Short mmCIF file of C-alpha atoms in Angstrom, two decimals:
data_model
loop_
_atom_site.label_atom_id
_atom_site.label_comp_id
_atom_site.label_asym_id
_atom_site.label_seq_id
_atom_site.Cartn_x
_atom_site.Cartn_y
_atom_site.Cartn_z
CA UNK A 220 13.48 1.40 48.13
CA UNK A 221 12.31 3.39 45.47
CA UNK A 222 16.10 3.51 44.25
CA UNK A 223 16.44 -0.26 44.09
CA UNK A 224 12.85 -0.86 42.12
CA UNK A 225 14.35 1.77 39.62
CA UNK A 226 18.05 0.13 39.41
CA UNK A 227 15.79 -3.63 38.96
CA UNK A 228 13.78 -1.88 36.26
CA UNK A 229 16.72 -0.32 34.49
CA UNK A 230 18.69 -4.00 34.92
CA UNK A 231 15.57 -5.72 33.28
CA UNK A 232 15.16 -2.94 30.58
CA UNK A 233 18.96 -3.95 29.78
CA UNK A 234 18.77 -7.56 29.69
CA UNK A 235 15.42 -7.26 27.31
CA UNK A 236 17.70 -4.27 25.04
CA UNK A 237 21.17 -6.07 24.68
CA UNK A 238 18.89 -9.81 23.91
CA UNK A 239 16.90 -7.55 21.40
CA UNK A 240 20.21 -6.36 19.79
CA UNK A 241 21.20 -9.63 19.23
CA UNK A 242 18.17 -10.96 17.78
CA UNK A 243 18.41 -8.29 15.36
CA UNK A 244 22.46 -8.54 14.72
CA UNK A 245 21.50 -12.35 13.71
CA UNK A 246 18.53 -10.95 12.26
CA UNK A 247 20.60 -8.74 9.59
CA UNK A 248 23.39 -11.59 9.51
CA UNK A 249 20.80 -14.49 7.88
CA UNK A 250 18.25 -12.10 6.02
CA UNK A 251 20.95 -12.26 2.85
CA UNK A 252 20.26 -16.04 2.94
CA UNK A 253 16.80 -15.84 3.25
CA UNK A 254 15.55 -13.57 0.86
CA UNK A 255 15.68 -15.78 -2.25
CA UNK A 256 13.80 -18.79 0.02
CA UNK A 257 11.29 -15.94 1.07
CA UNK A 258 9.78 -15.39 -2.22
CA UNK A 259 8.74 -19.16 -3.13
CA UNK A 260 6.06 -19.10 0.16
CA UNK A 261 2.64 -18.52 -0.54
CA UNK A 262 1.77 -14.92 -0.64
CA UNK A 263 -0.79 -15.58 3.44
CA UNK A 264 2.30 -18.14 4.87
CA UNK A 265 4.73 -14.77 4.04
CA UNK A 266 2.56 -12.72 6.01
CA UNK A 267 2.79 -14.64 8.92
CA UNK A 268 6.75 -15.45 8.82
CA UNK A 269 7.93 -11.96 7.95
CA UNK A 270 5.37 -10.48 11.03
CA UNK A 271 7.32 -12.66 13.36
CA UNK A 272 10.87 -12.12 11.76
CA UNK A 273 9.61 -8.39 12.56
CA UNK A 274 8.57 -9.07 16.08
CA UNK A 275 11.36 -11.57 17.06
CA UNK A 276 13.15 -8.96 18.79
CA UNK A 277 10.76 -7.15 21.10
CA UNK A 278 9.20 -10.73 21.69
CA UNK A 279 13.05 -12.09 22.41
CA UNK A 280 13.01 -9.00 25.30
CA UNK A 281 9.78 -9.28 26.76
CA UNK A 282 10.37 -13.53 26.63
CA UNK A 283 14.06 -12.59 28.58
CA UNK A 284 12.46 -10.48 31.34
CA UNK A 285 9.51 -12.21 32.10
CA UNK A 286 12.01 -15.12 32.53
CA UNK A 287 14.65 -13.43 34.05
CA UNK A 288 11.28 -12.18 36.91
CA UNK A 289 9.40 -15.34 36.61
CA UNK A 290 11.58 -16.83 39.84
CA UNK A 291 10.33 -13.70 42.14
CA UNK A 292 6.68 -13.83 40.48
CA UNK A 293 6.14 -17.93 41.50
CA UNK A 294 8.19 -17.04 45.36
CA UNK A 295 5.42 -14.02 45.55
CA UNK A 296 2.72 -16.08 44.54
CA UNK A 297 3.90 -19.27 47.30
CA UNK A 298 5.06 -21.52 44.68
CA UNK A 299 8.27 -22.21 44.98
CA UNK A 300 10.81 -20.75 47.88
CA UNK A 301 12.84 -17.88 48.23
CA UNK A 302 15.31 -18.46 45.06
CA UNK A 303 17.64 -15.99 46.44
CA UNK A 304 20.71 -17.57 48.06
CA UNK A 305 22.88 -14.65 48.42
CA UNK A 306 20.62 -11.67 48.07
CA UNK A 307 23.08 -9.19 49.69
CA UNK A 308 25.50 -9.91 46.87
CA UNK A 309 26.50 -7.17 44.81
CA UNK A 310 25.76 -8.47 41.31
CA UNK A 311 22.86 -6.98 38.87
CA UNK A 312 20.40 -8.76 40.77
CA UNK A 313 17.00 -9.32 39.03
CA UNK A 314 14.77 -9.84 41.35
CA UNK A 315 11.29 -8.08 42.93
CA UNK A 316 12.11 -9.46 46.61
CA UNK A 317 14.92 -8.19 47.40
CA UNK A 318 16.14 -5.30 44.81
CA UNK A 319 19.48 -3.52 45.31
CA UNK A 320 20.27 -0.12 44.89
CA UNK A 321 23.23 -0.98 43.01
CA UNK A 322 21.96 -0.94 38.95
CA UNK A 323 23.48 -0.10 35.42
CA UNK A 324 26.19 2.36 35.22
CA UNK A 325 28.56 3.87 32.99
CA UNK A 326 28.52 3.27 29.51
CA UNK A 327 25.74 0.68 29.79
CA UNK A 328 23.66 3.18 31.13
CA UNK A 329 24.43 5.68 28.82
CA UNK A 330 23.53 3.44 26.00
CA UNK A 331 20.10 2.27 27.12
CA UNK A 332 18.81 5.79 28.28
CA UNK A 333 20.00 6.77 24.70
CA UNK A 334 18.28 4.04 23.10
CA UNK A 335 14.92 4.33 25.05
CA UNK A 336 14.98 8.07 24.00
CA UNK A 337 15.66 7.21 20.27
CA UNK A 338 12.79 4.78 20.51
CA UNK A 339 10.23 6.83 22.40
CA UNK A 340 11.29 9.66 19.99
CA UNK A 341 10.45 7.21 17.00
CA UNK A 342 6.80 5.68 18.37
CA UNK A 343 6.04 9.38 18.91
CA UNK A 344 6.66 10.39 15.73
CA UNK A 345 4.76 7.05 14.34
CA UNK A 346 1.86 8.34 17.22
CA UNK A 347 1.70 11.22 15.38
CA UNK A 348 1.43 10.29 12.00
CA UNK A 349 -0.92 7.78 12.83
CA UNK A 350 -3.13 10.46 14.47
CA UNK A 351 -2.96 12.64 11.00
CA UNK A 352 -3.53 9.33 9.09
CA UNK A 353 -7.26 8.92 11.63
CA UNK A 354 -8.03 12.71 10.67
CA UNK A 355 -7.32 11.75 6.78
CA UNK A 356 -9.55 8.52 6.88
CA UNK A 357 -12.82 10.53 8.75
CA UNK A 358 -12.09 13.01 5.50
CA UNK A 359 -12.12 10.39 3.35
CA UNK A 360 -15.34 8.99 4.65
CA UNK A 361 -17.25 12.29 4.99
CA UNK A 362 -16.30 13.42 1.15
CA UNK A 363 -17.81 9.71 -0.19
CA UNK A 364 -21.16 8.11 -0.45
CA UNK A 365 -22.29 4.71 0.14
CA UNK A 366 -22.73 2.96 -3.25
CA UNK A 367 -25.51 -0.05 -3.55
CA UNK A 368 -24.48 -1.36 -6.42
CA UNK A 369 -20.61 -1.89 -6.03
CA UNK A 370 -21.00 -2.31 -2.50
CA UNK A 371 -18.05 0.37 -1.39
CA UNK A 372 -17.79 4.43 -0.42
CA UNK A 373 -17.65 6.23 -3.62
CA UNK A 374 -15.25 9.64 -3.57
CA UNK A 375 -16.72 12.28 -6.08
CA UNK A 376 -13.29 12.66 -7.48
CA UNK A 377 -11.52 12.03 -11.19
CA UNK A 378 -8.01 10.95 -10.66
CA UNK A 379 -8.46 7.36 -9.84
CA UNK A 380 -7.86 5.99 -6.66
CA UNK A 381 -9.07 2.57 -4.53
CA UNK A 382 -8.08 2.49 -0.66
CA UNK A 383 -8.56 0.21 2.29
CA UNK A 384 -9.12 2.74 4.60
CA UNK A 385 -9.27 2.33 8.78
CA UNK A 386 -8.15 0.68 11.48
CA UNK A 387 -9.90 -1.43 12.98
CA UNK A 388 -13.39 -0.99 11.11
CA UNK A 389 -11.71 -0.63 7.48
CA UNK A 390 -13.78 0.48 4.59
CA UNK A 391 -13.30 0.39 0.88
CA UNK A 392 -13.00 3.30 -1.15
CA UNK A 393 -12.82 4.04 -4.89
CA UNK A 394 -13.33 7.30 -6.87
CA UNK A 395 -15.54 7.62 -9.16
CA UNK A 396 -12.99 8.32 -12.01
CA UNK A 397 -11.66 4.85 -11.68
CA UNK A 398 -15.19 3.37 -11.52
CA UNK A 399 -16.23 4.75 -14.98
CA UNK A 400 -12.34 4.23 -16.28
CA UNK A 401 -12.43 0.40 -15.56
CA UNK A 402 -14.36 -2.24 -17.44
CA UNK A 403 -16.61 -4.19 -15.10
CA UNK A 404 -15.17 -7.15 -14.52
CA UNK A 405 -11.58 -5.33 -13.21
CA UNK A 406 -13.33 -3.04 -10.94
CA UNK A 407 -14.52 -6.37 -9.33
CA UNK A 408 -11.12 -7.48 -8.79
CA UNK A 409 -9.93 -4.02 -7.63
CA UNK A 410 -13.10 -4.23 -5.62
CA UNK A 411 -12.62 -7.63 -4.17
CA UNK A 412 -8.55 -6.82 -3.36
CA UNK A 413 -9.86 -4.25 -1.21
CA UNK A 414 -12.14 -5.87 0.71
CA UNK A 415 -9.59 -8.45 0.97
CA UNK A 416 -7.13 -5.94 2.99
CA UNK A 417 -10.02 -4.82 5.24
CA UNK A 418 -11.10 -8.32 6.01
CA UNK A 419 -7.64 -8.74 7.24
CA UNK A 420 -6.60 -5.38 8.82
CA UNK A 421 -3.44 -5.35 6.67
CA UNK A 422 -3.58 -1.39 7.79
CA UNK A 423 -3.31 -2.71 11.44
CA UNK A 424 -0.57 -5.35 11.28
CA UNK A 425 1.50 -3.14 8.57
CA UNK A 426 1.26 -0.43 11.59
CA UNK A 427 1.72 -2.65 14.29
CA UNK A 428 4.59 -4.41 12.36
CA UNK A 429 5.85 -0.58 11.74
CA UNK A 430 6.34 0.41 15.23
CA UNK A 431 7.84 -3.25 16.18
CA UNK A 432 10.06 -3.17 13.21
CA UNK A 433 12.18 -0.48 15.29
CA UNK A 434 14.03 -2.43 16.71
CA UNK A 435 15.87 -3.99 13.75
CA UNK A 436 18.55 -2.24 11.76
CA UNK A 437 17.56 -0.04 9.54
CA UNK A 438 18.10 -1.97 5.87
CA UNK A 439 16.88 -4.57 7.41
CA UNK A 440 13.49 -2.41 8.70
CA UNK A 441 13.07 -1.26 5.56
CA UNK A 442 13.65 -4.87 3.72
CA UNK A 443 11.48 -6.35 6.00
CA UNK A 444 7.98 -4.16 6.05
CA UNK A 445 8.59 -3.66 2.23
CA UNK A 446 8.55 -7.69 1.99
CA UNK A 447 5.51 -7.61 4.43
CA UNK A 448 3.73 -5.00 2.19
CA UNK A 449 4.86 -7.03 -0.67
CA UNK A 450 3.29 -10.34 0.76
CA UNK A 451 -0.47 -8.32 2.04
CA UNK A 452 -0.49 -6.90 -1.82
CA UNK A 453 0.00 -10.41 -3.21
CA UNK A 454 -2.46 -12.32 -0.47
CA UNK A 455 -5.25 -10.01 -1.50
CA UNK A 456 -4.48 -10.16 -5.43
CA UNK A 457 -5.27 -14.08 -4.74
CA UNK A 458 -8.18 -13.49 -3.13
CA UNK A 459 -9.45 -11.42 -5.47
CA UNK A 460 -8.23 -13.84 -8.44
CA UNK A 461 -10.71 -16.48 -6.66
CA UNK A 462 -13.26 -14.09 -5.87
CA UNK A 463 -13.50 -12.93 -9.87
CA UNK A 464 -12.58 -16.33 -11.32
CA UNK A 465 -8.90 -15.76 -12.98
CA UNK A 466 -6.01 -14.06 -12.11
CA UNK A 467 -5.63 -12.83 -15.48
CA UNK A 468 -8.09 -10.43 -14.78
CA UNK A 469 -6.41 -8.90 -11.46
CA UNK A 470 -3.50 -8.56 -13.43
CA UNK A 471 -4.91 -6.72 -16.17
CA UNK A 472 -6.29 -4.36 -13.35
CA UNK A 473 -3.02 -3.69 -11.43
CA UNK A 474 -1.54 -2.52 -15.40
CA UNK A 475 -5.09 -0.40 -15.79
CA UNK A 476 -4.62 1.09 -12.52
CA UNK A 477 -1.13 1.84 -12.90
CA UNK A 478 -1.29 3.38 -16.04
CA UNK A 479 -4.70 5.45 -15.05
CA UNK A 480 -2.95 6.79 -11.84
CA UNK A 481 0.47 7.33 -13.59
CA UNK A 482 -1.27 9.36 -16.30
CA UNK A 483 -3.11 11.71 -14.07
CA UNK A 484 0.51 13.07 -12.51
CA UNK A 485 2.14 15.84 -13.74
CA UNK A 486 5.54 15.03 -15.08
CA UNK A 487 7.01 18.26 -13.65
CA UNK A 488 5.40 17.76 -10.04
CA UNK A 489 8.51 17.90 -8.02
CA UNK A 490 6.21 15.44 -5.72
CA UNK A 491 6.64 12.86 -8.53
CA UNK A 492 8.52 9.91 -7.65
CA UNK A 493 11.13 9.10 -10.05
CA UNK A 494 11.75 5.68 -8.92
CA UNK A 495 10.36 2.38 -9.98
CA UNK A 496 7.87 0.50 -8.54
CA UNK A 497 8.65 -3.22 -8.82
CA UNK A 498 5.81 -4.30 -6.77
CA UNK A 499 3.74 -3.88 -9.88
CA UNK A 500 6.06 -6.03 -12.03
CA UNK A 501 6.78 -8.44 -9.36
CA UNK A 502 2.87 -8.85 -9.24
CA UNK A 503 1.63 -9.19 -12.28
CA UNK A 504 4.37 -11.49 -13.00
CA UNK A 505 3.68 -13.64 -10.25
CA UNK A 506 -0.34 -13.64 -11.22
CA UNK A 507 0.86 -15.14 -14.78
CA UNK A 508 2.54 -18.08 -13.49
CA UNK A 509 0.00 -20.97 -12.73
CA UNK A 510 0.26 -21.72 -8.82
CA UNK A 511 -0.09 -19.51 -6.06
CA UNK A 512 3.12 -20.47 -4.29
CA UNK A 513 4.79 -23.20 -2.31
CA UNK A 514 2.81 -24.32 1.00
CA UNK A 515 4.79 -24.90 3.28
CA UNK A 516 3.89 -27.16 6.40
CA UNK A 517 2.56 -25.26 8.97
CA UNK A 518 3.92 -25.86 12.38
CA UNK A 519 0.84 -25.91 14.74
CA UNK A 520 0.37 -22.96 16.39
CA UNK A 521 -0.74 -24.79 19.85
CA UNK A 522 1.98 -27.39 19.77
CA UNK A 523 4.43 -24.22 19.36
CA UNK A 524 3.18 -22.61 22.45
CA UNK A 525 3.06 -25.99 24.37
CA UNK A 526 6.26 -26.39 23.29
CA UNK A 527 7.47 -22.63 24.23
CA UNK A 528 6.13 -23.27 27.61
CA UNK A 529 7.92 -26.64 28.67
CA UNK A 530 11.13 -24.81 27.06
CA UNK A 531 10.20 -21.54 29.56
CA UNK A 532 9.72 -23.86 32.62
CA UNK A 533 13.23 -25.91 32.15
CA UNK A 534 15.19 -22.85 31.14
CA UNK A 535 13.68 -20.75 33.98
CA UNK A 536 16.15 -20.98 36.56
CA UNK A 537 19.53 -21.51 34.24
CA UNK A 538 18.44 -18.13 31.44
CA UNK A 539 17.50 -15.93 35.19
CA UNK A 540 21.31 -16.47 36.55
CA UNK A 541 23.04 -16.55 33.17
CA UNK A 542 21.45 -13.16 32.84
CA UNK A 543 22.17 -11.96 36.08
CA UNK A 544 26.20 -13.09 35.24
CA UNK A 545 25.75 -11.64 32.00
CA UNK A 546 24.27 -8.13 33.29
CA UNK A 547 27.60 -8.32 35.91
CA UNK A 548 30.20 -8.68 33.53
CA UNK A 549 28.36 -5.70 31.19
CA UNK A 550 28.41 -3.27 34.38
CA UNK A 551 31.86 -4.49 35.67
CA UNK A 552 33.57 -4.12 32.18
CA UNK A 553 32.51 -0.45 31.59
CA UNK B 7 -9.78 27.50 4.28
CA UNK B 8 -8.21 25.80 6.66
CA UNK B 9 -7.32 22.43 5.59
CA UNK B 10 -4.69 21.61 8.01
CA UNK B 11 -5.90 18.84 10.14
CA UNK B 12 -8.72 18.63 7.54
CA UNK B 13 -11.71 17.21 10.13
CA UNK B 14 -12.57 16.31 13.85
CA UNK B 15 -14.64 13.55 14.02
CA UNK B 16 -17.75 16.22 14.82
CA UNK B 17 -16.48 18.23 12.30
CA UNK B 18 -16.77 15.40 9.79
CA UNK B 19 -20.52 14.29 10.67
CA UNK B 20 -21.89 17.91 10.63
CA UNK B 21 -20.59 18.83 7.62
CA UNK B 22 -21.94 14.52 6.28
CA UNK B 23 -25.26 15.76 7.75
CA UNK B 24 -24.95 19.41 5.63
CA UNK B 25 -23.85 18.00 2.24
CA UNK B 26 -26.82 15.12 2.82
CA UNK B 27 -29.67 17.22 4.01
CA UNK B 28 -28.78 20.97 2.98
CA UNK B 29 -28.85 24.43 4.65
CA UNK B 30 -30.06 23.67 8.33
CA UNK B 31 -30.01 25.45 11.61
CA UNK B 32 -28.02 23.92 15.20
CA UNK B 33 -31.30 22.49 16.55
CA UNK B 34 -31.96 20.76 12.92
CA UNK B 35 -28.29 19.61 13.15
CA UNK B 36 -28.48 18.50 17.27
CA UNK B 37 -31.39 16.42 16.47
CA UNK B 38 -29.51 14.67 13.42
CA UNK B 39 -26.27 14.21 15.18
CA UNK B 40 -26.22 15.27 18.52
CA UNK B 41 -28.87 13.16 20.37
CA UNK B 42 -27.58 9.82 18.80
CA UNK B 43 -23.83 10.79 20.12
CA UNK B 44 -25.90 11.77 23.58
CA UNK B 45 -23.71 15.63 23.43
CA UNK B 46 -25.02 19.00 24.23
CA UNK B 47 -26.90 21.21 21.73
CA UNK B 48 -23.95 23.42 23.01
CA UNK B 49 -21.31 21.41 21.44
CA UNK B 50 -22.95 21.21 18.13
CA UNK B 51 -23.42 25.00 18.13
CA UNK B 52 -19.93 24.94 18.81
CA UNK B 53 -18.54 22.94 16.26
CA UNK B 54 -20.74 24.54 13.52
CA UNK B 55 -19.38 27.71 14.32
CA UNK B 56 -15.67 26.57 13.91
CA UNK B 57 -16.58 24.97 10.68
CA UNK B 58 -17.96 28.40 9.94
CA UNK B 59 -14.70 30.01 11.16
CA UNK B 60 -12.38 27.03 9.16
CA UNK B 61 -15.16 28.61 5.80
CA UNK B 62 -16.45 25.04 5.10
CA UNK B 63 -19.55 27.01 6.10
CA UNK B 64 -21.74 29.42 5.61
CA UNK B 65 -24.79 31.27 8.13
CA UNK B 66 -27.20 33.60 7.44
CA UNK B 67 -29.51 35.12 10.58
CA UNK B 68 -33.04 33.79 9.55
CA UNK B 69 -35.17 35.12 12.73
CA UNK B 70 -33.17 34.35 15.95
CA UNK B 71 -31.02 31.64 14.60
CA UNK B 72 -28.75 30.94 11.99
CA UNK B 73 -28.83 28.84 9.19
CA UNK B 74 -25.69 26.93 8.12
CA UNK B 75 -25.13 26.14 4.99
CA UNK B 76 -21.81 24.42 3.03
CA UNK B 77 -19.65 26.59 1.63
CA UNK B 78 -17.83 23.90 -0.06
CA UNK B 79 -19.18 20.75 -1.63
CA UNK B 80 -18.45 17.24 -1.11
CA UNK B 81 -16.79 17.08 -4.27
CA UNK B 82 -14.54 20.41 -3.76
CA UNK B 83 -13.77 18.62 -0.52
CA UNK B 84 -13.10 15.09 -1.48
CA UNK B 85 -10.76 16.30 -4.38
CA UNK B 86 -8.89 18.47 -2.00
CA UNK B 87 -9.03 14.90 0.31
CA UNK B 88 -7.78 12.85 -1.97
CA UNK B 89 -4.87 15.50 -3.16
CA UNK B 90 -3.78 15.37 0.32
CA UNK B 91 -3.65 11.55 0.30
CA UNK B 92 -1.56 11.19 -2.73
CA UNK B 93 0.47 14.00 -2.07
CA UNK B 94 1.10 12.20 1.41
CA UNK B 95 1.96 9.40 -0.30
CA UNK B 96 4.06 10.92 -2.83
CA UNK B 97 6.09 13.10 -0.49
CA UNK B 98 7.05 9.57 1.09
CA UNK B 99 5.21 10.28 3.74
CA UNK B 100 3.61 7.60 6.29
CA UNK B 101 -0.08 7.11 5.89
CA UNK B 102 -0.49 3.97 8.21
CA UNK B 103 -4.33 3.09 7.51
CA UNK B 104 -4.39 4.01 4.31
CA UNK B 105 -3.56 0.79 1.80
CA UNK B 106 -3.98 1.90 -1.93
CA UNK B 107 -4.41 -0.61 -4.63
CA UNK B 108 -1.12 0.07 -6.51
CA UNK B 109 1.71 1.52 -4.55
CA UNK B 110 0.84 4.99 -5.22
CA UNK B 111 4.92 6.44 -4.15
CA UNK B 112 6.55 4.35 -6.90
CA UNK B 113 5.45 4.64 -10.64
CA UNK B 114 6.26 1.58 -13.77
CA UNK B 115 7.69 3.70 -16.87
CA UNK B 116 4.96 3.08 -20.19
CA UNK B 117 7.70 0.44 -21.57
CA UNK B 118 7.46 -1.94 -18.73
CA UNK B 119 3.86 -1.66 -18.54
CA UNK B 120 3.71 -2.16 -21.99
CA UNK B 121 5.80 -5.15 -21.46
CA UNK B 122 3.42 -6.60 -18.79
CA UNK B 123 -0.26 -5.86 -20.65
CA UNK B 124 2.16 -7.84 -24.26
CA UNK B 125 2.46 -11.04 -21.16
CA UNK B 126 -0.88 -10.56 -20.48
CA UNK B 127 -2.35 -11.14 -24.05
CA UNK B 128 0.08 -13.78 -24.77
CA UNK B 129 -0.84 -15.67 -21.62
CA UNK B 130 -5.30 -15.06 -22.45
CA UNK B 131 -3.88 -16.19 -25.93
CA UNK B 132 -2.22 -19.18 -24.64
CA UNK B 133 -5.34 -19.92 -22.46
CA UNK B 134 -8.04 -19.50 -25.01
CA UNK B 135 -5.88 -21.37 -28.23
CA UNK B 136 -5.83 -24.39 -25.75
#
């Protein structure tokens, strides 16, 4: 018994890892037309369409298997019958009532115990950094003080420096050699871009998106969460233009900051990056032109999932033995 | 000093309560921190004497108990903080949690930012000839 639930588990984990392979093949295949298109969206819309580019994959998988199980779930629960005409056949067989020993094999199997190592490898690794990152942040907030008047943690330090820094709880942070550096009115847009990335735990989607991102190919990993960084930097710089009344002024402070921070680096650190930074550029140039970006129409998030669901229910059956065909060519083949 | 790892959560509000307060003794300390996290006087004891071991702190025997007091100051300690952050960042490596205003692993070069802060006037210019 315990056999066959392991051989259904591995069948379903192989279904859920060749449908996440080709999201992300046609992922990488239409990202070359959609880069340009990208750009034009408002900086919030972005957000939103590059975090579920990111998660289309592992949401593809989990969609397949729940599917491909949904059958044995509704016979377990009484609502429908036994959907299992033939359940001594040999085929890869995905179902909870009556698992077979018989499971992935060969090369198949080879592949997805590789690929579940390489992954579990990679959150660990992500685990761990994000465990250093925790230590870092209490640091942070035990070496500042609460300021009254800018409303923020203020780090004794000289070389300027604002962060968003936390979790769940995120607090802002800026040293107090930026505070005196800045003139007034571009510490409140720093300020305000700040709060702006707390208010919407960017730090928790951008690691969220981080460890989902995995599953893509790697240019297009790295294409995508720079894109997603890209579009949280540019959301809060038109936040803060509207909370300081001109995006002139956040502009001027992204330059200020930039040069401050670039100035306090010593040209012979071998830690000094010697590539550009066109985030800066691509901001400020995008603060100078008069709109925000192009809206586009928003397709209700309800009538999506209502949607989803009547597509789940008439597909149920058909995607459960296509898969089940699908799995039985894979295994016969290798 | 030990500043790998830099602070435990503990760690961090002893030394919060040191820095505010000054020089205090494990009871002082317990009824700062300890009976609001509802933990032993043992485990503050405990954790002052590792920050004494890590040096962030000092102790000198005043009767029966020691007084601890910081060996380094919230300033010593944020800058060595906030050289570990940008280093981290720097060194390309991942500090999830951590969102800095400008992208602190990628630099402009002084032309293009003089480039950007010429736009800039040109633009106020623009806006305030009408």
């Amino acid at each position: 018994m315990m056999a066959a639930v392991i051989g259904l588990f591995e069948l379903a984990t192989l279904a859920g890892v060749v449908c996440s392979a080709l999201v992300a093949v046609g992922s990488a295949l239409i990202s070359p037309l959609l880069r340009a298109r990208f750009r034009r969206v408002a900086p919030a819309q972005r957000v939103a369409r590059v975090t579920a580019w990111i998660v289309a994959p592992l949401a593809a998988a989990t969609s397949l298997v729940l599917l491909c199980l949904a059958p044995s779930f509704l016979t377990l629960a009484g609502l429908v019958q036994d959907h299992c005409f033939e359940p001594a056949h040999s085929h890869g067989h995905l179902c909870l009532l009556h698992p077979l020993a018989a499971s992935a094999a060969g090369i198949p199997l080879i592949v997805l115990r590789f690929g579940l190592a390489s992954l579990f490898v990679a959150l660990a690794s992500q685990g761990f950094s994000a465990w250093r990152s925790v230590r870092l942040v209490r640091a942070l907030h035990a070496s500042s003080r609460q300021d009254q008047s800018l409303g923020v943690r203020l780090l004794p330090v000289e070389r300027p420096l604002s962060l968003a820094a936390g979790l769940f709880r995120p607090q802002v942070l800026i040293s107090s050699g930026l505070a005196q550096a800045l003139p007034s009115d571009q510490l409140a847009a720093v300020v305000a871009h700040e709060r702006a990335h707390a208010s919407r735990r960017h730090a928790l989607l951008m690691m969220v998106a981080s460890a989902a991102a995995l599953l893509h190919f790697p240019w297009v990993r790295r294409w995508l969460l720079a894109e997603l960084s890209l579009a949280c930097e540019e959301d809060c710089d038109d936040m803060a233009a509207h909370h300081v009344g001109g995006r002139l002024v956040v502009a001027q402070a992204i330059v200020a900051v930039e040069r401050l921070f670039g100035a306090g680096l010593v040209p012979a650190d071998p830690l000094a990056p010697a590539f550009a930074n066109d985030h800066v550029t691509t901001r400020v140039e995008r603060l100078l032109r008069t709109g925000p970006g192009e809206i586009v129409p928003r397709v209700g998030l309800w009538s999506a999932l209502l949607f989803a669901s009547m597509a789940a229910v008439v597909a149920l059956q058909p995607v459960h033995h296509l898969t089940e065909t699908l799995l039985d060519t894979l295994i016969s083949f290798s | 000093m030990s500043w790998n790892g830099l602070l435990g959560d503990l760690e961090a509000a002893v030394m919060s309560h040191v820095w505010d307060s000054g020089p205090c003794d494990v009871k002082a300390a317990y009824q700062a921190i300890g009976r609001r996290r509802r933990i032993t006087l043992n485990t503050v004891q405990s954790t002052m004497e590792r920050l004494h071991r890590k040096d962030f702190l000092d102790r000198t025997k005043v009767s029966h108990a020691y007084v601890y007091s910081a060996r380094v100051t919230r300033e010593g300690f944020g800058s060595q903080v906030v050289r570990e952050v940008v280093n981290r960042f720097l060194g390309g490596q991942p500090a999830p949690m951590l969102a800095a205003f400008v992208d602190l692993a990628a630099r402009v070069g002084d032309d293009e930012l003089t480039r950007l802060e010429e736009l800039i006037t040109e633009q106020r210019q623009r806006r305030s000839g009408g």
